[in-house]
PDB file of C-alpha atoms in Angstrom:
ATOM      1  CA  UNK E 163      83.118  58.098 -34.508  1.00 68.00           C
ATOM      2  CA  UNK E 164      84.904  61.313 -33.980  1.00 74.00           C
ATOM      3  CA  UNK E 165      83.983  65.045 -34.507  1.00 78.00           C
ATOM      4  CA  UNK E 166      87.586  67.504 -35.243  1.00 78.00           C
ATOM      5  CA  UNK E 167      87.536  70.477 -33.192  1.00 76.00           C
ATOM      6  CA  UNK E 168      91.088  72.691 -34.503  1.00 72.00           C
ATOM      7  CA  UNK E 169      94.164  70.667 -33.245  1.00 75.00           C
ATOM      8  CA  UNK E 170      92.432  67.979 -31.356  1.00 82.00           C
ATOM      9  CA  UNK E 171      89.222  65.308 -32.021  1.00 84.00           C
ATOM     10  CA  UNK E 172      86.658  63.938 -29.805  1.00 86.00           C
ATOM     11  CA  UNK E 173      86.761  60.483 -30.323  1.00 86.00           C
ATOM     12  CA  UNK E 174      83.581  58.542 -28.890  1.00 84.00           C
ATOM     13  CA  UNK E 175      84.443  54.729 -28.152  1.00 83.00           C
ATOM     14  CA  UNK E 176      82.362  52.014 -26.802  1.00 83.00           C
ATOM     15  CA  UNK E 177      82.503  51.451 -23.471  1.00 78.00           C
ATOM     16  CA  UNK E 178      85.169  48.393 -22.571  1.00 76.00           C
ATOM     17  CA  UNK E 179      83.632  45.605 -20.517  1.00 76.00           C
ATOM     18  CA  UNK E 180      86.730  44.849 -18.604  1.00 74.00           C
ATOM     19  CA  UNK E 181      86.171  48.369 -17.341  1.00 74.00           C
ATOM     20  CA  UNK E 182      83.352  48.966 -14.798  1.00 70.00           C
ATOM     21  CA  UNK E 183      81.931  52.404 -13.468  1.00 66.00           C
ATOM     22  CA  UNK E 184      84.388  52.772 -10.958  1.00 65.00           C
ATOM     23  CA  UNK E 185      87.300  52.896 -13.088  1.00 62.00           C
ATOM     24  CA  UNK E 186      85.477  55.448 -15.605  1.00 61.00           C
ATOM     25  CA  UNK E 187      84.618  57.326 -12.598  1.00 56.00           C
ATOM     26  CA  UNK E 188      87.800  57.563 -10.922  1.00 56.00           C
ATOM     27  CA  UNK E 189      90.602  57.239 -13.578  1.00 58.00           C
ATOM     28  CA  UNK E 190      90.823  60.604 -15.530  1.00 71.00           C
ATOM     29  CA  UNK E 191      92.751  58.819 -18.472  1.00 76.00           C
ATOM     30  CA  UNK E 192      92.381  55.746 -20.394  1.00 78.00           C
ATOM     31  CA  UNK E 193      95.518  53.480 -21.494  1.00 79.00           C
ATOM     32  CA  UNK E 194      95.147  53.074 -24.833  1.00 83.00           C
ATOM     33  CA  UNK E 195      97.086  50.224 -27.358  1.00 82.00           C
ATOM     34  CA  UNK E 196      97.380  49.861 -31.140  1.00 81.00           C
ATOM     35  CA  UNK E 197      99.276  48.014 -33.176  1.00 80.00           C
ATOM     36  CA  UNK E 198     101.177  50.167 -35.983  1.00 69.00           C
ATOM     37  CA  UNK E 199     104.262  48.993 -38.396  1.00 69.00           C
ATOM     38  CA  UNK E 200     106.759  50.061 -35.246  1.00 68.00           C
ATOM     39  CA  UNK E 201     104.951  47.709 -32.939  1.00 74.00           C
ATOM     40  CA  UNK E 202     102.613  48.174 -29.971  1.00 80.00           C
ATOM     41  CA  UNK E 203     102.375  51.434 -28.447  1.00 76.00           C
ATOM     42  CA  UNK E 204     100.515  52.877 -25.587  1.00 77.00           C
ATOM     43  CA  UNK E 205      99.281  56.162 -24.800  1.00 77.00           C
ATOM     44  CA  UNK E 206      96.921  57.596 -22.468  1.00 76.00           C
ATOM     45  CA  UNK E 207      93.746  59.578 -23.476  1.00 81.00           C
ATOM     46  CA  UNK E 208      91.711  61.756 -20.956  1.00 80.00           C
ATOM     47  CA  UNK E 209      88.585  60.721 -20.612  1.00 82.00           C
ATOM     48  CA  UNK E 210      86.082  64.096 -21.250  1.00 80.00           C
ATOM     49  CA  UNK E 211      83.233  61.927 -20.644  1.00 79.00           C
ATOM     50  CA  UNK E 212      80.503  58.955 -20.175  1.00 79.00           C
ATOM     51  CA  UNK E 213      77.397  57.754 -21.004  1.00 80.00           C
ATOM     52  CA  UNK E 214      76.208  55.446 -18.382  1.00 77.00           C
ATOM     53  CA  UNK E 215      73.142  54.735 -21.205  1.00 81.00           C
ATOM     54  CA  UNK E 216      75.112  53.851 -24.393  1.00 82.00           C
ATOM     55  CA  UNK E 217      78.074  52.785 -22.591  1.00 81.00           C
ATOM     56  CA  UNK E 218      79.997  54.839 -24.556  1.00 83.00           C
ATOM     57  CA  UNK E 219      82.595  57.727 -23.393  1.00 83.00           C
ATOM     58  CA  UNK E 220      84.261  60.761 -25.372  1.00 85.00           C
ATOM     59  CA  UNK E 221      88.259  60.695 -25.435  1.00 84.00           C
ATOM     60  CA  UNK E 222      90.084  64.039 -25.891  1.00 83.00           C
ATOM     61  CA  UNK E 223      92.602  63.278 -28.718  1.00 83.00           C
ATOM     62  CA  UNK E 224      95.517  65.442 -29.998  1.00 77.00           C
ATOM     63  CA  UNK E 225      95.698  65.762 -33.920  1.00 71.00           C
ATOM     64  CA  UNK E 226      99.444  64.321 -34.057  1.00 62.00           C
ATOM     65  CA  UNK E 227     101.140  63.291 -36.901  1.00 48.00           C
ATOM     66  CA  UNK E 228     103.473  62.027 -34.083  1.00 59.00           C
ATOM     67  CA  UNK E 229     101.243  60.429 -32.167  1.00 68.00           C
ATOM     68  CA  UNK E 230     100.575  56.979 -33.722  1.00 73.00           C
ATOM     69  CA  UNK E 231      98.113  55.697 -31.164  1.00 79.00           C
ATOM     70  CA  UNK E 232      96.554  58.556 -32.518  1.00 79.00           C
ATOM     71  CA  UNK E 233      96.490  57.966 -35.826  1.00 78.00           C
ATOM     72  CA  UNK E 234      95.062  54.544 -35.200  1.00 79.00           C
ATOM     73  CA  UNK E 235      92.536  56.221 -33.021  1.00 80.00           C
ATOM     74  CA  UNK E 236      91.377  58.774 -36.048  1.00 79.00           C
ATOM     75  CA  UNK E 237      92.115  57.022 -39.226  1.00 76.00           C
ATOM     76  CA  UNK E 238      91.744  52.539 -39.366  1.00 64.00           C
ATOM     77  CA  UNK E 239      94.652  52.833 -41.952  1.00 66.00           C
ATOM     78  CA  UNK E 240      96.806  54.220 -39.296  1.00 59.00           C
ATOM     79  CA  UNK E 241      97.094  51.500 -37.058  1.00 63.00           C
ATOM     80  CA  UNK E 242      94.744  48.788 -35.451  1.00 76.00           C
ATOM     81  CA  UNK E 243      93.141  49.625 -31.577  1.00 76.00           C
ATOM     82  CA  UNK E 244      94.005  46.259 -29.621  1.00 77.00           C
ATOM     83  CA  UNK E 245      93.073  47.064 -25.642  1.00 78.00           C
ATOM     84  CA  UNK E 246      91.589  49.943 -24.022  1.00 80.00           C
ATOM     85  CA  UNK E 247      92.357  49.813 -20.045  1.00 75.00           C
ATOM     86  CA  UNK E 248      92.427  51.884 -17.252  1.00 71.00           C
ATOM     87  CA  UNK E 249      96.833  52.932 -16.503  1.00 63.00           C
ATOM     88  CA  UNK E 250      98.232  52.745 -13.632  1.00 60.00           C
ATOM     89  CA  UNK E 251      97.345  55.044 -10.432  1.00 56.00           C
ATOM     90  CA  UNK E 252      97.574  58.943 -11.499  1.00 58.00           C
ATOM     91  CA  UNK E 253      96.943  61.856  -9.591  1.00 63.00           C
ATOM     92  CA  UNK E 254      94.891  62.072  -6.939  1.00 63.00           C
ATOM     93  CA  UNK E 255      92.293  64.811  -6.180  1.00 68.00           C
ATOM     94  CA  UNK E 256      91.807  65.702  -2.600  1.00 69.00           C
ATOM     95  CA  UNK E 257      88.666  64.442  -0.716  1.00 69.00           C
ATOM     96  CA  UNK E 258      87.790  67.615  -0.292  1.00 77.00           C
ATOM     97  CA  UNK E 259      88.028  70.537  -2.776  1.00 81.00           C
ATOM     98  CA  UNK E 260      86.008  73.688  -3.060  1.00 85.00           C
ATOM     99  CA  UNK E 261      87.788  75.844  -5.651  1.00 88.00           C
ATOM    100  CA  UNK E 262      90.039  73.313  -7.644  1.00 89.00           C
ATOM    101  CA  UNK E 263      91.629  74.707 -10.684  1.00 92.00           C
ATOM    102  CA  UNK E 264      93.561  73.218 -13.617  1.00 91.00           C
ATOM    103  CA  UNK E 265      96.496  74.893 -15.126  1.00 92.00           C
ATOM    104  CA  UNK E 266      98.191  74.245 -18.401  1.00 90.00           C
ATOM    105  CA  UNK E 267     100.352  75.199 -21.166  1.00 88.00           C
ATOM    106  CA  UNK E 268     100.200  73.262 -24.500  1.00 81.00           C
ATOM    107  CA  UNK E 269     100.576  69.631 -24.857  1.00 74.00           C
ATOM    108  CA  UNK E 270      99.674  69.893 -21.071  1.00 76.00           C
ATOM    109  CA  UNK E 271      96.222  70.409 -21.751  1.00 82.00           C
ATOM    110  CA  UNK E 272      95.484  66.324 -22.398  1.00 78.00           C
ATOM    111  CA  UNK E 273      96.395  65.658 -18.193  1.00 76.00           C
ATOM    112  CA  UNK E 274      94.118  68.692 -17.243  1.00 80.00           C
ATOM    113  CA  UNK E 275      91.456  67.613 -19.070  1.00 82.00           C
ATOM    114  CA  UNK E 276      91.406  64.056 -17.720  1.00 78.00           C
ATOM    115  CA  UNK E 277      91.074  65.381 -14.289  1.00 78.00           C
ATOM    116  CA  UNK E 278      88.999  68.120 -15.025  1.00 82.00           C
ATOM    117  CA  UNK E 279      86.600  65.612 -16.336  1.00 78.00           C
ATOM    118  CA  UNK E 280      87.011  63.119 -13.577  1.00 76.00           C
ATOM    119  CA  UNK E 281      86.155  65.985 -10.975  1.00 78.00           C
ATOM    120  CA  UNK E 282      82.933  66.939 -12.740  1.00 77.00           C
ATOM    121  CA  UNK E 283      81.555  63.424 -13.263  1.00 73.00           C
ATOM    122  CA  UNK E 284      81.561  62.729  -9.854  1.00 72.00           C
ATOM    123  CA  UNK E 285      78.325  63.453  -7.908  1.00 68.00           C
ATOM    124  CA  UNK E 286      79.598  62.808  -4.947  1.00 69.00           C
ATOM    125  CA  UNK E 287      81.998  65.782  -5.257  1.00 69.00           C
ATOM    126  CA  UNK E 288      80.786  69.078  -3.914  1.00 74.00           C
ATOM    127  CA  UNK E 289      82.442  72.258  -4.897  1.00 78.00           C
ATOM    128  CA  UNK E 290      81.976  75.719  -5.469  1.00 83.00           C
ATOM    129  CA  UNK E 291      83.553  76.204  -8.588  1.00 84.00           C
ATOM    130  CA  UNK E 292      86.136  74.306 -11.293  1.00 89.00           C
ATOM    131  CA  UNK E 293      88.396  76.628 -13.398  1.00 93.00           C
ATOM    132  CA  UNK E 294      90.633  76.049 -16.013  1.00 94.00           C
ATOM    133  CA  UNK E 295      93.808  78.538 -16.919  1.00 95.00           C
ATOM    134  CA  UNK E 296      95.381  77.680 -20.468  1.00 94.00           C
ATOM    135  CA  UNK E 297      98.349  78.719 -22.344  1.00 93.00           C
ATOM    136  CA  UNK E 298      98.747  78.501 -25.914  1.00 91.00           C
ATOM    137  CA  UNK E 299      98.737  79.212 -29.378  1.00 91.00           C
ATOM    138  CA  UNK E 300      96.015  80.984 -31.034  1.00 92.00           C
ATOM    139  CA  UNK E 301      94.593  78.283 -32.607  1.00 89.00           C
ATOM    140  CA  UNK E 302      95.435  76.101 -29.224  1.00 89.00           C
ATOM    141  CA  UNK E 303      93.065  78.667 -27.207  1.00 92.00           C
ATOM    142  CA  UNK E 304      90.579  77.860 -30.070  1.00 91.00           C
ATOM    143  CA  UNK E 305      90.239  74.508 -29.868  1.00 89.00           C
ATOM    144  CA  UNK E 306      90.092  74.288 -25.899  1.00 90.00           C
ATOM    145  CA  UNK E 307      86.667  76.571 -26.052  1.00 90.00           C
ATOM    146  CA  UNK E 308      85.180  74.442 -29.186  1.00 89.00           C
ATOM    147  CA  UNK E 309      86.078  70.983 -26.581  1.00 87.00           C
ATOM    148  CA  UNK E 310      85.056  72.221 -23.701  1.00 88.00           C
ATOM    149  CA  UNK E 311      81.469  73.375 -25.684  1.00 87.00           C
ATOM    150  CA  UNK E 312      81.441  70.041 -27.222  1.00 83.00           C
ATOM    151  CA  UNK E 313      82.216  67.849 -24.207  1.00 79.00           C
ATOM    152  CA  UNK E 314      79.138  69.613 -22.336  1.00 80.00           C
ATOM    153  CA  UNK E 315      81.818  70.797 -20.132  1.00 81.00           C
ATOM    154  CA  UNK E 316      81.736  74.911 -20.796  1.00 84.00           C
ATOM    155  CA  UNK E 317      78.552  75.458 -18.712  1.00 86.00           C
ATOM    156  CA  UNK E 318      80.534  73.775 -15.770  1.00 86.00           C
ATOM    157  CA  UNK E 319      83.929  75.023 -16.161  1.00 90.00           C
ATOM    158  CA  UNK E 320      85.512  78.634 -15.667  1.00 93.00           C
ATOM    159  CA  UNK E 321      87.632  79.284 -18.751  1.00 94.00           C
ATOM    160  CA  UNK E 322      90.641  81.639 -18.566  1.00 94.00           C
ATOM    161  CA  UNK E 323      92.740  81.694 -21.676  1.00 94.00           C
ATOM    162  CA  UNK E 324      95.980  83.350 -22.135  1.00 94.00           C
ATOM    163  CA  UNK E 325      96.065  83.668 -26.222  1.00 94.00           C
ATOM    164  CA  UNK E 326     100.231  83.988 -26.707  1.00 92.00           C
ATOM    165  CA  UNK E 327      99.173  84.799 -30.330  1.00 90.00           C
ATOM    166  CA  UNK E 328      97.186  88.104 -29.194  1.00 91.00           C
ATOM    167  CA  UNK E 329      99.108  88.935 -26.395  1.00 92.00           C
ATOM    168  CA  UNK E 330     101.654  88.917 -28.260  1.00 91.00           C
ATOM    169  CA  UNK E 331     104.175  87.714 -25.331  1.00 91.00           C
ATOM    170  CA  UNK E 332     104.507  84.547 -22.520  1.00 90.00           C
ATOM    171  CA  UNK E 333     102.621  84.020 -19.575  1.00 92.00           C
ATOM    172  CA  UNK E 334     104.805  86.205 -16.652  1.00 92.00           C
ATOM    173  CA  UNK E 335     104.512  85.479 -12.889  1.00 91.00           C
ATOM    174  CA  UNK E 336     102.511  89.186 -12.577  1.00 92.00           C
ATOM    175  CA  UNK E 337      99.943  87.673 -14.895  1.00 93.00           C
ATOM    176  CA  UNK E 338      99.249  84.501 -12.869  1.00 92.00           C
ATOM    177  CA  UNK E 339      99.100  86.238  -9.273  1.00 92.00           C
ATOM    178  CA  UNK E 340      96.108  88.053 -11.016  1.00 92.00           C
ATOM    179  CA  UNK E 341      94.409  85.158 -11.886  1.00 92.00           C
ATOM    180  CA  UNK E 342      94.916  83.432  -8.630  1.00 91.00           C
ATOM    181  CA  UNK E 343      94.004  86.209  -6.948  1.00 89.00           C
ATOM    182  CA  UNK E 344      90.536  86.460  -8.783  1.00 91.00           C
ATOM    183  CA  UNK E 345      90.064  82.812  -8.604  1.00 90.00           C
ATOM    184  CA  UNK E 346      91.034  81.999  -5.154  1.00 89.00           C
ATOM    185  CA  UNK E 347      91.962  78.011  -5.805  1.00 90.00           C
ATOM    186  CA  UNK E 348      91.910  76.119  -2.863  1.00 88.00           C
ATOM    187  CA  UNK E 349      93.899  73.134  -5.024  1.00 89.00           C
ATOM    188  CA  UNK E 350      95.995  73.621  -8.174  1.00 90.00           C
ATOM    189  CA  UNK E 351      96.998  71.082 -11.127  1.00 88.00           C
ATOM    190  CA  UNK E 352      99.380  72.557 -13.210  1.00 89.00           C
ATOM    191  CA  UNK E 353     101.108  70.570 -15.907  1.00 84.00           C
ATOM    192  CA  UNK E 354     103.231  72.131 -18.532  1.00 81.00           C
ATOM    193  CA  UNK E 355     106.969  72.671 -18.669  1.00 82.00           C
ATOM    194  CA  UNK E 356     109.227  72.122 -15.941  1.00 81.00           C
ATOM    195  CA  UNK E 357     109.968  76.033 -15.326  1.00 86.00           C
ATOM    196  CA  UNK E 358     106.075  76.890 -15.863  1.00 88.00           C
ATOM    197  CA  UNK E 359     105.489  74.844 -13.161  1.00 86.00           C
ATOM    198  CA  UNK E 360     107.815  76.424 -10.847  1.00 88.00           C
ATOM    199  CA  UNK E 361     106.260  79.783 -11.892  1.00 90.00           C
ATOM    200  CA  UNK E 362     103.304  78.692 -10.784  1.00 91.00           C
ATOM    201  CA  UNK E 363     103.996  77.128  -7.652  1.00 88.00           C
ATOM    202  CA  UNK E 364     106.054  80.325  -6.675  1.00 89.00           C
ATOM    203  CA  UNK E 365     102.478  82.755  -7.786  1.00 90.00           C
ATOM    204  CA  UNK E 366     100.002  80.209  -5.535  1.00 88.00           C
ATOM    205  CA  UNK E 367     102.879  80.454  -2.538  1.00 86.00           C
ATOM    206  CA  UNK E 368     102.841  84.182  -3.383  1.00 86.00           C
ATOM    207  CA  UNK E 369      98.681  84.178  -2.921  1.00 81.00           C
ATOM    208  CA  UNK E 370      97.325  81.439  -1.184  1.00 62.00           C
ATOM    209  CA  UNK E 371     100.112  80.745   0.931  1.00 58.00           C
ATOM    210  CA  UNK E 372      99.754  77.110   2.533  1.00 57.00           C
ATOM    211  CA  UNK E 373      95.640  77.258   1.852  1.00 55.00           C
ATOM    212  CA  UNK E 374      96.057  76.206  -1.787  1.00 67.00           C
ATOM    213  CA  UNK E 375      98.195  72.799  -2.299  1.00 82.00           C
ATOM    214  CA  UNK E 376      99.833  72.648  -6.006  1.00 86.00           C
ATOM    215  CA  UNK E 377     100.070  69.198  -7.963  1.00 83.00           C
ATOM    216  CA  UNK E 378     102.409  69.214 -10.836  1.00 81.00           C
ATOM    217  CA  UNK E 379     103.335  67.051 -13.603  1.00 77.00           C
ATOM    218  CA  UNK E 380     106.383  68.461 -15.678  1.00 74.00           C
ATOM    219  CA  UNK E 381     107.755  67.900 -19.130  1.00 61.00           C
ATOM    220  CA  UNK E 382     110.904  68.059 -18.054  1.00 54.00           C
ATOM    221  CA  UNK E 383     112.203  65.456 -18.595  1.00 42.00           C
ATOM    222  CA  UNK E 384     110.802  63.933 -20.892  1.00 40.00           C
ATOM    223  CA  UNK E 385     107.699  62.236 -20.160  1.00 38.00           C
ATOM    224  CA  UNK E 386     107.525  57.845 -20.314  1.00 40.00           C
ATOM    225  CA  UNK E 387     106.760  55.952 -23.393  1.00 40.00           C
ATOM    226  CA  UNK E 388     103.098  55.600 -22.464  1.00 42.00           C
ATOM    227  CA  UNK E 389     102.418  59.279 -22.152  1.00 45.00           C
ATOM    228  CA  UNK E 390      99.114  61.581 -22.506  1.00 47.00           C
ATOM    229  CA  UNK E 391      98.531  62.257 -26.305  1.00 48.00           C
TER     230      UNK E 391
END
């Protein structure tokens, strides 16, 4: 079962046996496999969120014509689903974290989302407040609001969107040192392309100094195989 929201779905899935609480609760992403003409392939999903009840959880999917685990995902005819796991260790959040915030650009939204979601389903996590930055398209900014709304996540979450579309130009370095310096992040995930990155790195340096450590996962180069959809 899935509801489309612009250029992604929320796909809701049953919950896998071979994967207990823990994993849901600390694994932002599940490793998905299908089976498609090409062979097997395997992607990873974020995971926006679980119900202990059903035992079922909410996948944030990309509406890819490239993305063939995907299209098995979204349409039967595309491809068959064979194994849903947990992948391999990711990124870590901090055992402490007051202010994180999650900063992406594109395709980079998938990885924020995972972790975004993995922060927020934790009760054991205290913090004062979670804030995501996107970059896009118009229709990118779009969908973002319409998953966060429908993932129970926009009540929670501090949405800052930079609408290229509108604006009408890029994200500069000026333009992040005012957001950082409104938010005050005390840990940054940025993911996004290999100079964004840098950007941002250079704005937090430029704000928070030491205070606020930066996590970054690049596109440059080219991400593995089994990659975030």
């Amino acid at each position: 079962m899935y509801s489309v929201h612009g250029t992604a779905a929320l796909v809701q899935l049953e919950w896998p046996a071979e994967l207990d609480e823990k994993d849901l609760l600390e694994g932002g992403h599940v490793a998905v496999s299908a089976a498609a003409a090409t062979g097997v392939h395997t992607s990873y999903f974020a995971v926006l969120s679980v119900d202990r009840g059903s035992r079922t959880m909410t996948l944030y999917v990309k509406r890819s014509a490239r993305g063939l685990v995907s299209a098995a995902l979204l349409d039967p005819a595309g491809g068959a689903v064979l194994s849903i796991s947990r992948p391999g260790p990711g990124i870590l959040l901090p055992g402490s974290v007051h202010r994180p915030l999650f900063v992406a650009a594109g395709s980079g939204l998938a990885s924020g989302l995972g972790l975004l979601g993995r922060l927020l389903r934790d009760p054991a996590r205290q913090y004062e407040r979670a804030a995501l930055f996107f970059v896009g398209r118009s229709d990118e900014c779009d969908t973002v609001r319409d998953v966060l709304a429908a993932g129970g996540l926009a009540t929670s979450v501090e949405l800052r969107l930079w609408d290229t579309g509108s604006q009408g130009r890029r994200v500069t370095a000026q333009d992040l040192l005012g957001v950082l310096a409104t938010l005050h992040p005390d840990w940054i995930y940025v993911c996004g392309p290999a100079s964004f990155a840098g950007m941002v790195r250079e704005s937090a340096a430029a704000t928070a100094g030491p205070a606020a450590a930066v996590v970054a996962e690049c596109y440059d180069p080219p991400l593995e195989p089994a990659r975030p959809e």
